[in-house]
Short mmCIF file of C-alpha atoms and ligand atoms in Angstrom, two decimals:
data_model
loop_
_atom_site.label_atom_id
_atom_site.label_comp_id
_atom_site.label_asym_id
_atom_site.label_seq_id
_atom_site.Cartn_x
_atom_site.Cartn_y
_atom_site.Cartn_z
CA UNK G 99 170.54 78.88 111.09
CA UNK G 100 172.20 80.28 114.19
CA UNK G 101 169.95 82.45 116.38
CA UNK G 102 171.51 86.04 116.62
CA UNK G 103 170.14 85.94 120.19
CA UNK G 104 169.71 83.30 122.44
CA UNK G 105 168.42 82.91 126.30
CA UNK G 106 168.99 79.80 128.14
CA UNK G 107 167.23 79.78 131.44
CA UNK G 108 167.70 82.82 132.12
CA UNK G 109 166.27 84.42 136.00
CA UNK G 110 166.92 88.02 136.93
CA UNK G 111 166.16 89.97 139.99
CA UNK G 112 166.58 93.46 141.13
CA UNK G 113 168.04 93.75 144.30
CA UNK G 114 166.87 96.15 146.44
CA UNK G 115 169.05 96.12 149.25
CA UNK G 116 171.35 93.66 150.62
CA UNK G 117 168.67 91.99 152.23
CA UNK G 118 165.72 92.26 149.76
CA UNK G 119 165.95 91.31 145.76
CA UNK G 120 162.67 91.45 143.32
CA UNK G 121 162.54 88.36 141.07
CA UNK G 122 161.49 89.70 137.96
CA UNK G 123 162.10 87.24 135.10
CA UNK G 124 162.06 83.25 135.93
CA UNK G 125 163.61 80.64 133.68
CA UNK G 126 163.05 82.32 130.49
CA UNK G 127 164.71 80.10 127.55
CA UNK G 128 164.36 81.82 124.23
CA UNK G 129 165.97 82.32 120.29
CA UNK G 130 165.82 85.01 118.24
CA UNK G 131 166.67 84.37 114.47
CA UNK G 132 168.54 86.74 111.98
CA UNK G 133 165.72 88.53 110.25
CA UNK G 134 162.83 88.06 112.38
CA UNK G 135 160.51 90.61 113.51
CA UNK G 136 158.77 89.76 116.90
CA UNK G 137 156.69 91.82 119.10
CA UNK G 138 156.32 91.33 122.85
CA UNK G 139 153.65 91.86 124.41
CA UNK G 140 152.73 91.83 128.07
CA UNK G 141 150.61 94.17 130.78
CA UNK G 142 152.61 96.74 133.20
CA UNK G 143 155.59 95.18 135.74
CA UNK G 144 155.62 91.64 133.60
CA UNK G 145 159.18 92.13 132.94
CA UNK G 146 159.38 93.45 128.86
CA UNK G 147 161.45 96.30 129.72
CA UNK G 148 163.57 93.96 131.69
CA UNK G 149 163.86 91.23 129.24
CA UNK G 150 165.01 93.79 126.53
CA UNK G 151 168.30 95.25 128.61
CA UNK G 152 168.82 91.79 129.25
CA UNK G 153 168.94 91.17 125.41
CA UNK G 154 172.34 93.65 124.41
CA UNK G 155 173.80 93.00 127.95
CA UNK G 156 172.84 96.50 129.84
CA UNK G 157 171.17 93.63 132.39
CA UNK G 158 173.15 90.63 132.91
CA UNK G 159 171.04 87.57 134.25
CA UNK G 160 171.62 86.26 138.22
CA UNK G 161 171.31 82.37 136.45
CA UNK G 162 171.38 81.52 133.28
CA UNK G 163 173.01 82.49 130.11
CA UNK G 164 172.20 85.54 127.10
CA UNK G 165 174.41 84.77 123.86
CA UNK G 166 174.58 87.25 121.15
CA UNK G 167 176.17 85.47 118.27
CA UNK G 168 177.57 83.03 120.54
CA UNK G 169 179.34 85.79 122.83
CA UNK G 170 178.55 85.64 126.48
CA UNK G 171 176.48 88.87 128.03
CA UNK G 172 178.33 88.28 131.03
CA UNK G 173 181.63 88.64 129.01
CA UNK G 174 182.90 92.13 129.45
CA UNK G 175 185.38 92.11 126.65
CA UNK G 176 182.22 91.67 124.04
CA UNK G 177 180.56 94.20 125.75
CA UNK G 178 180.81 96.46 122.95
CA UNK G 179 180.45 94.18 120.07
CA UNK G 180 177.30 93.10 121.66
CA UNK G 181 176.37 96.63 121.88
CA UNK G 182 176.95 97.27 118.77
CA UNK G 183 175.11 93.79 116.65
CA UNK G 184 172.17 95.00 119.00
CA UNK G 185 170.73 98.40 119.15
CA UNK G 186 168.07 99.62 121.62
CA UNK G 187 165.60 102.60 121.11
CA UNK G 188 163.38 103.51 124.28
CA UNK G 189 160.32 105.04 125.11
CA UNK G 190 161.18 108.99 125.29
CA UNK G 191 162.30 110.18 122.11
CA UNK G 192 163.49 113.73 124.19
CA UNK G 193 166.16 111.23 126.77
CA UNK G 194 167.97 109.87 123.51
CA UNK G 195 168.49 112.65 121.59
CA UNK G 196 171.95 114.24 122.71
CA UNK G 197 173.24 116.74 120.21
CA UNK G 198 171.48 120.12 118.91
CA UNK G 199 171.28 119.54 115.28
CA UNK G 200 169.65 116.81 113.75
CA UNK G 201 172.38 115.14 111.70
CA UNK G 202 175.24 116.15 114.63
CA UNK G 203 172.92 113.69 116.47
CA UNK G 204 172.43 110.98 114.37
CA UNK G 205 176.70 111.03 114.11
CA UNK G 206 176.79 110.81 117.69
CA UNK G 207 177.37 107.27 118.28
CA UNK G 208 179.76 106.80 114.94
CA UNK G 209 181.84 109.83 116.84
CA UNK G 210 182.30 108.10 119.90
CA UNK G 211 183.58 104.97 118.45
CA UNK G 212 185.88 106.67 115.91
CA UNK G 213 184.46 105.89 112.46
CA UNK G 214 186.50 107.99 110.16
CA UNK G 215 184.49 111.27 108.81
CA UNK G 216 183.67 109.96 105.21
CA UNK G 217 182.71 106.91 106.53
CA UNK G 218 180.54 108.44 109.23
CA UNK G 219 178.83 111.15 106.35
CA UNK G 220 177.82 108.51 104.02
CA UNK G 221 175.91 106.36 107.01
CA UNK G 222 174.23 109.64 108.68
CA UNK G 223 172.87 109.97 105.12
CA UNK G 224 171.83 106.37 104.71
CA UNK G 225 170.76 106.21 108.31
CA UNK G 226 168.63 109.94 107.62
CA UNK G 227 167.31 108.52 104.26
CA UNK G 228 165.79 104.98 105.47
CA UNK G 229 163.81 107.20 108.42
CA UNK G 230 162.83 110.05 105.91
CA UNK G 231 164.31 112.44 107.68
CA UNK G 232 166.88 113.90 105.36
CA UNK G 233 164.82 117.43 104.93
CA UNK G 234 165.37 117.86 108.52
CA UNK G 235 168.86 117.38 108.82
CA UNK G 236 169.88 120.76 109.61
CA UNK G 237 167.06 121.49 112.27
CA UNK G 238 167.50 121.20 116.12
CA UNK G 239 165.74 118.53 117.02
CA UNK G 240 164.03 120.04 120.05
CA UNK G 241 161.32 121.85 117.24
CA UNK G 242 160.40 117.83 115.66
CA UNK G 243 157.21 116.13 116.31
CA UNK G 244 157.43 113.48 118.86
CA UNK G 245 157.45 110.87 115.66
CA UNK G 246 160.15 112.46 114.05
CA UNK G 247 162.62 113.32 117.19
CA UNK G 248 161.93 109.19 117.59
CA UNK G 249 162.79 108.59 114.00
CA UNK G 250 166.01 110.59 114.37
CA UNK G 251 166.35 108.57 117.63
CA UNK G 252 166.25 105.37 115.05
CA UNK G 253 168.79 106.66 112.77
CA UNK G 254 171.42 106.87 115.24
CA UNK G 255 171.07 103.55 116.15
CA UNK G 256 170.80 102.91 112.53
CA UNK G 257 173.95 104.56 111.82
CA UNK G 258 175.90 101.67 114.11
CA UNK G 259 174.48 99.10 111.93
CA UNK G 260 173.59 96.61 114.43
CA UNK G 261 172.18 93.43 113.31
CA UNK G 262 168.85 93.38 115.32
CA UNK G 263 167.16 96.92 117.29
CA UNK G 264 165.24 95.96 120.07
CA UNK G 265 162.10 99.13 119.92
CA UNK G 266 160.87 99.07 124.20
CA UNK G 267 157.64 100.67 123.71
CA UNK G 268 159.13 103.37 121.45
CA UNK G 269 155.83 104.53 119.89
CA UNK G 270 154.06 104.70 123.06
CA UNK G 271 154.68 108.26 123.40
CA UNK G 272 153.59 108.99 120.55
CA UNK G 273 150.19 110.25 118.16
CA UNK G 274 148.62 107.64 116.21
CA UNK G 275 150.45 109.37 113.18
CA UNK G 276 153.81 108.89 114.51
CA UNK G 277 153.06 105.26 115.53
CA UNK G 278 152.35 104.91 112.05
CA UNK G 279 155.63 106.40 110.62
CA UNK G 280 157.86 104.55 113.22
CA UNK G 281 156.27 101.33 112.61
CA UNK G 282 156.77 101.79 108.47
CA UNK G 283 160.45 102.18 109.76
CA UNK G 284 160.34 99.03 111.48
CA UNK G 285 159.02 97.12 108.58
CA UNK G 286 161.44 98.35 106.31
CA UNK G 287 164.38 97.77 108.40
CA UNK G 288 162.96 94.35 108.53
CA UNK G 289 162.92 94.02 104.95
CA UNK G 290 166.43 95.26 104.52
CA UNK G 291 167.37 92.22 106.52
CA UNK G 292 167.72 93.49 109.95
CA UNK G 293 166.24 91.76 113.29
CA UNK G 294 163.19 94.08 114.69
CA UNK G 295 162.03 92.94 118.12
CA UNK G 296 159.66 95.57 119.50
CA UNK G 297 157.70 96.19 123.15
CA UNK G 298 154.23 97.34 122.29
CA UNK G 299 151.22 97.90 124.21
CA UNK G 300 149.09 98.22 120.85
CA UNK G 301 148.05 95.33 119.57
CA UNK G 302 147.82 96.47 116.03
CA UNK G 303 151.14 97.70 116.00
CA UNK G 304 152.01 93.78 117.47
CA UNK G 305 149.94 92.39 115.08
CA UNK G 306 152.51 93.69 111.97
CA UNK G 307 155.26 91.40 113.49
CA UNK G 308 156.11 87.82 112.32
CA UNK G 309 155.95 86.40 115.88
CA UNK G 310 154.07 87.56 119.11
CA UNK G 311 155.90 86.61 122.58
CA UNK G 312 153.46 86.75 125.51
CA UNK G 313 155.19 87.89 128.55
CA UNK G 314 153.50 87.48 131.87
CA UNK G 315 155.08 87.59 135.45
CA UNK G 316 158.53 87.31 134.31
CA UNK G 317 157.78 84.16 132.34
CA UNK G 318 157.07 83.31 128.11
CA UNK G 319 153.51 81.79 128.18
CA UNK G 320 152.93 82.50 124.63
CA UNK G 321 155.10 82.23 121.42
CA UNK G 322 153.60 82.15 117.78
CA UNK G 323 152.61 83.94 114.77
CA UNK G 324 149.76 87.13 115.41
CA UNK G 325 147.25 85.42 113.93
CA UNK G 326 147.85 82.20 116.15
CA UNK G 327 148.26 84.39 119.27
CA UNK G 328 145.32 86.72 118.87
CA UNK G 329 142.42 82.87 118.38
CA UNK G 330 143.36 82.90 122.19
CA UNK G 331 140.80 86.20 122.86
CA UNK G 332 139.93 84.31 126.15
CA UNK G 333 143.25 83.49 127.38
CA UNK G 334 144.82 86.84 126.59
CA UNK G 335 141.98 88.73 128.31
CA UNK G 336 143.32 86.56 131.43
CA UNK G 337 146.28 88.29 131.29
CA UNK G 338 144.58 91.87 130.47
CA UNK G 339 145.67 91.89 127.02
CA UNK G 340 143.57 92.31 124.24
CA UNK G 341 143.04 91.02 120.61
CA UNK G 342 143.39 94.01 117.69
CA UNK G 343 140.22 96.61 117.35
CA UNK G 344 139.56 95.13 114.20
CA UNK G 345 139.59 91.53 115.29
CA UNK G 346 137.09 92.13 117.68
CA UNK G 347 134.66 94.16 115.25
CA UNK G 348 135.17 91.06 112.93
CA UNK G 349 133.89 88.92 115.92
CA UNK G 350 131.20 90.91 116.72
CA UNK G 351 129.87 91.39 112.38
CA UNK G 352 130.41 87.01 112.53
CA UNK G 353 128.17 86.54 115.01
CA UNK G 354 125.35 88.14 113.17
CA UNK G 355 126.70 86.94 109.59
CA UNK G 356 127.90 83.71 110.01
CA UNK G 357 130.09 84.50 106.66
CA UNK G 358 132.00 87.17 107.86
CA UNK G 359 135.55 86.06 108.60
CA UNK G 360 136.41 86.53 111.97
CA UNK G 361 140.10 85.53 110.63
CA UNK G 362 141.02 89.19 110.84
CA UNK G 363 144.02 90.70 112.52
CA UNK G 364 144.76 93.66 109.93
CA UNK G 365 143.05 97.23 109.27
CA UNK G 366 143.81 96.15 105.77
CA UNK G 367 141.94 92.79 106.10
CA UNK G 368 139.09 94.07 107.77
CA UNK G 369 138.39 96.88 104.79
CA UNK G 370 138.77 94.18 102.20
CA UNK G 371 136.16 92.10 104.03
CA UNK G 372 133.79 94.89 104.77
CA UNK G 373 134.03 95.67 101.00
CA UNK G 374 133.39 92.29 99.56
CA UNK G 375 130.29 92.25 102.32
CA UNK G 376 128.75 95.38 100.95
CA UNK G 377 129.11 94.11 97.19
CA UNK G 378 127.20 91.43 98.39
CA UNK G 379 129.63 88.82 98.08
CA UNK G 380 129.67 87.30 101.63
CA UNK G 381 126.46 86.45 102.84
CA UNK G 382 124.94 86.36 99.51
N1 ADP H 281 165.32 99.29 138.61
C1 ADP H 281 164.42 98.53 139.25
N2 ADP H 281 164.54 98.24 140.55
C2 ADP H 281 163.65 97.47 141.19
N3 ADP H 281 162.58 96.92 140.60
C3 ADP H 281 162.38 97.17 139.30
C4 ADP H 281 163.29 97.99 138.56
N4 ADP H 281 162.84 98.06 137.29
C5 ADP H 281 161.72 97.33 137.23
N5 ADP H 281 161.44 96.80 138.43
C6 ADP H 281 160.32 95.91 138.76
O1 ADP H 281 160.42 94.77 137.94
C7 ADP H 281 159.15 94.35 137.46
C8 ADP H 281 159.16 94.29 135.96
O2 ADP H 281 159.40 95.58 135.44
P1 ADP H 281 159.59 95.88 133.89
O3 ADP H 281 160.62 94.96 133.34
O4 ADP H 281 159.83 97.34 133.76
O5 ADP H 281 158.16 95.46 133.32
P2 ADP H 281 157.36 95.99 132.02
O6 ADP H 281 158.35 96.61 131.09
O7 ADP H 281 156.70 94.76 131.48
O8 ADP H 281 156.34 96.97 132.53
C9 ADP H 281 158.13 95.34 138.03
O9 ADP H 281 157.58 94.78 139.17
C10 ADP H 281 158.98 96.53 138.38
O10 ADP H 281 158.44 97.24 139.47
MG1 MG H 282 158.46 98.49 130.17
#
């Protein structure tokens, strides 16, 4: 299978000045396949946000090459199909939203690239539907919880169908509740096919992915599934990153019962092994 995106030695710097540039990301050399879901994870000024304009071509690399279905980022007449096979939703739910009505929003990006009005109705409802936000269609957005304006945020990048949405720290801003209900979103995106690659600062939220990229200093030093990634406790600490809450309360039961799996990366895990504990089937 073709990777939908693909980074071949890719460097970027900001420049500053004409005298002084910032290299931010060195060498990078990465795929991204049709249907994955991949978190990246990384501490502050390691280059995530950077990495993810580079990924739809708002950031074009100084060496190197980004391909998006085999078009070239640098390419300016793809520009806009690259746009539009890869959506990005950012960090401040209140910076994307653009119209005063929730639907009249979500229709915003379908407007600007002339999708005829049928056309455009039926995928604001689709796009409103697969977020849950239907009910609210009618309401200015500006009275929404920060989890929903960010779900409306979704469906307008929804409504473009793109092939892969790239999520930079998206729930960050948000309650634990609306972390909850943007990540559900992700997963069934991800299940109706699309690509989900998503900047996170919570490790539980990274631990849902398929694949964990470790960013650090503008370089990959970690690629694998969660539950590879988050063995490496020691190494990730290193890099002030952390395993999951619940992976280290699983470490911490082990050490006193030798039978309690420390193999635990899920909330959902963790109950189930806390449960068979107390019936007295580990340890028993
Ligand atoms: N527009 C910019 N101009 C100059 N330097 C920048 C700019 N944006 C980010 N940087 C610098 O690039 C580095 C990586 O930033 P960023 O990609 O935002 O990292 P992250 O998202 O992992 O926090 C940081 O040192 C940051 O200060
Ligand atoms: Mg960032």
């Amino acid at each position: 299978m073709d990777p939908i995106i693909r980074l071949e030695n890719v460097s970027f710097s900001y420049k500053i000045n004409e005298k002084t540039k910032v290299s931010v990301l060195k060498n990078i050399s990465l795929s991204i396949f049709p249907g994955e879901y991949v978190a990246i994870i990384g501490h502050n000024g390691s280059g995530k946000s950077t990495l993810s304009k580079l990924l739809n071509g708002i950031l074009t690399p100084d060496h190197g090459e980004v391909w998006v279905h085999g078009h070239n980022t640098k390419d300016t007449n793809k520009k806009r199909a690259i746009r539009q096979a890869v959506g990005m939703v950012f960090q401040h739910p209140d910076n994307q939203i653009v119209a005063t009505i929730v639907e009249e929003d979500v229709a915003f990006g379908l407007e600007n690239i002339g999708v005829p009005r049928e056309e455009m109705k039926k995928r604001v409802d689709e796009a409103l539907n697969v977020v849950k936000m239907s009910p609210f269609r009618h309401r200015p957005p500006h009275h929404l919880s920060g989890g929903q304006k960010q779900r409306v945020a979704i469906a307008g990048v929804l409504a473009m169908q793109p092939e892969c949405i790239v999520f930079d720290e998206a729930t960050s801003m948000l309650d634990s509740f609306g972390r909850k209900e943007v990540i559900q979103v992700m997963r069934q995106m991800n299940n109706m096919g699309m690509t989900i690659i998503t900047v996170t600062h919570h490790m539980s939220e990274a631990a849902e992915a398929g694949r964990i990229i470790v960013v650090e200093d503008g370089e990959i030093v970690m690629d694998g599934t969660p539950r590879e990634i988050f063995k490496h406790k020691q190494e990730l600490e290193a890099l002030k990153l952390e395993v999951p809450s619940v992976s280290q309360m699983a470490e911490v039961i082990h050490r006193q019962f030798a039978d309690f799996s420390r193999d635990i990366i899920h909330e959902h895990e963790f109950i189930g092994e806390v449960e068979e504990f107390l019936s007295g089937g580990v340890g028993s």
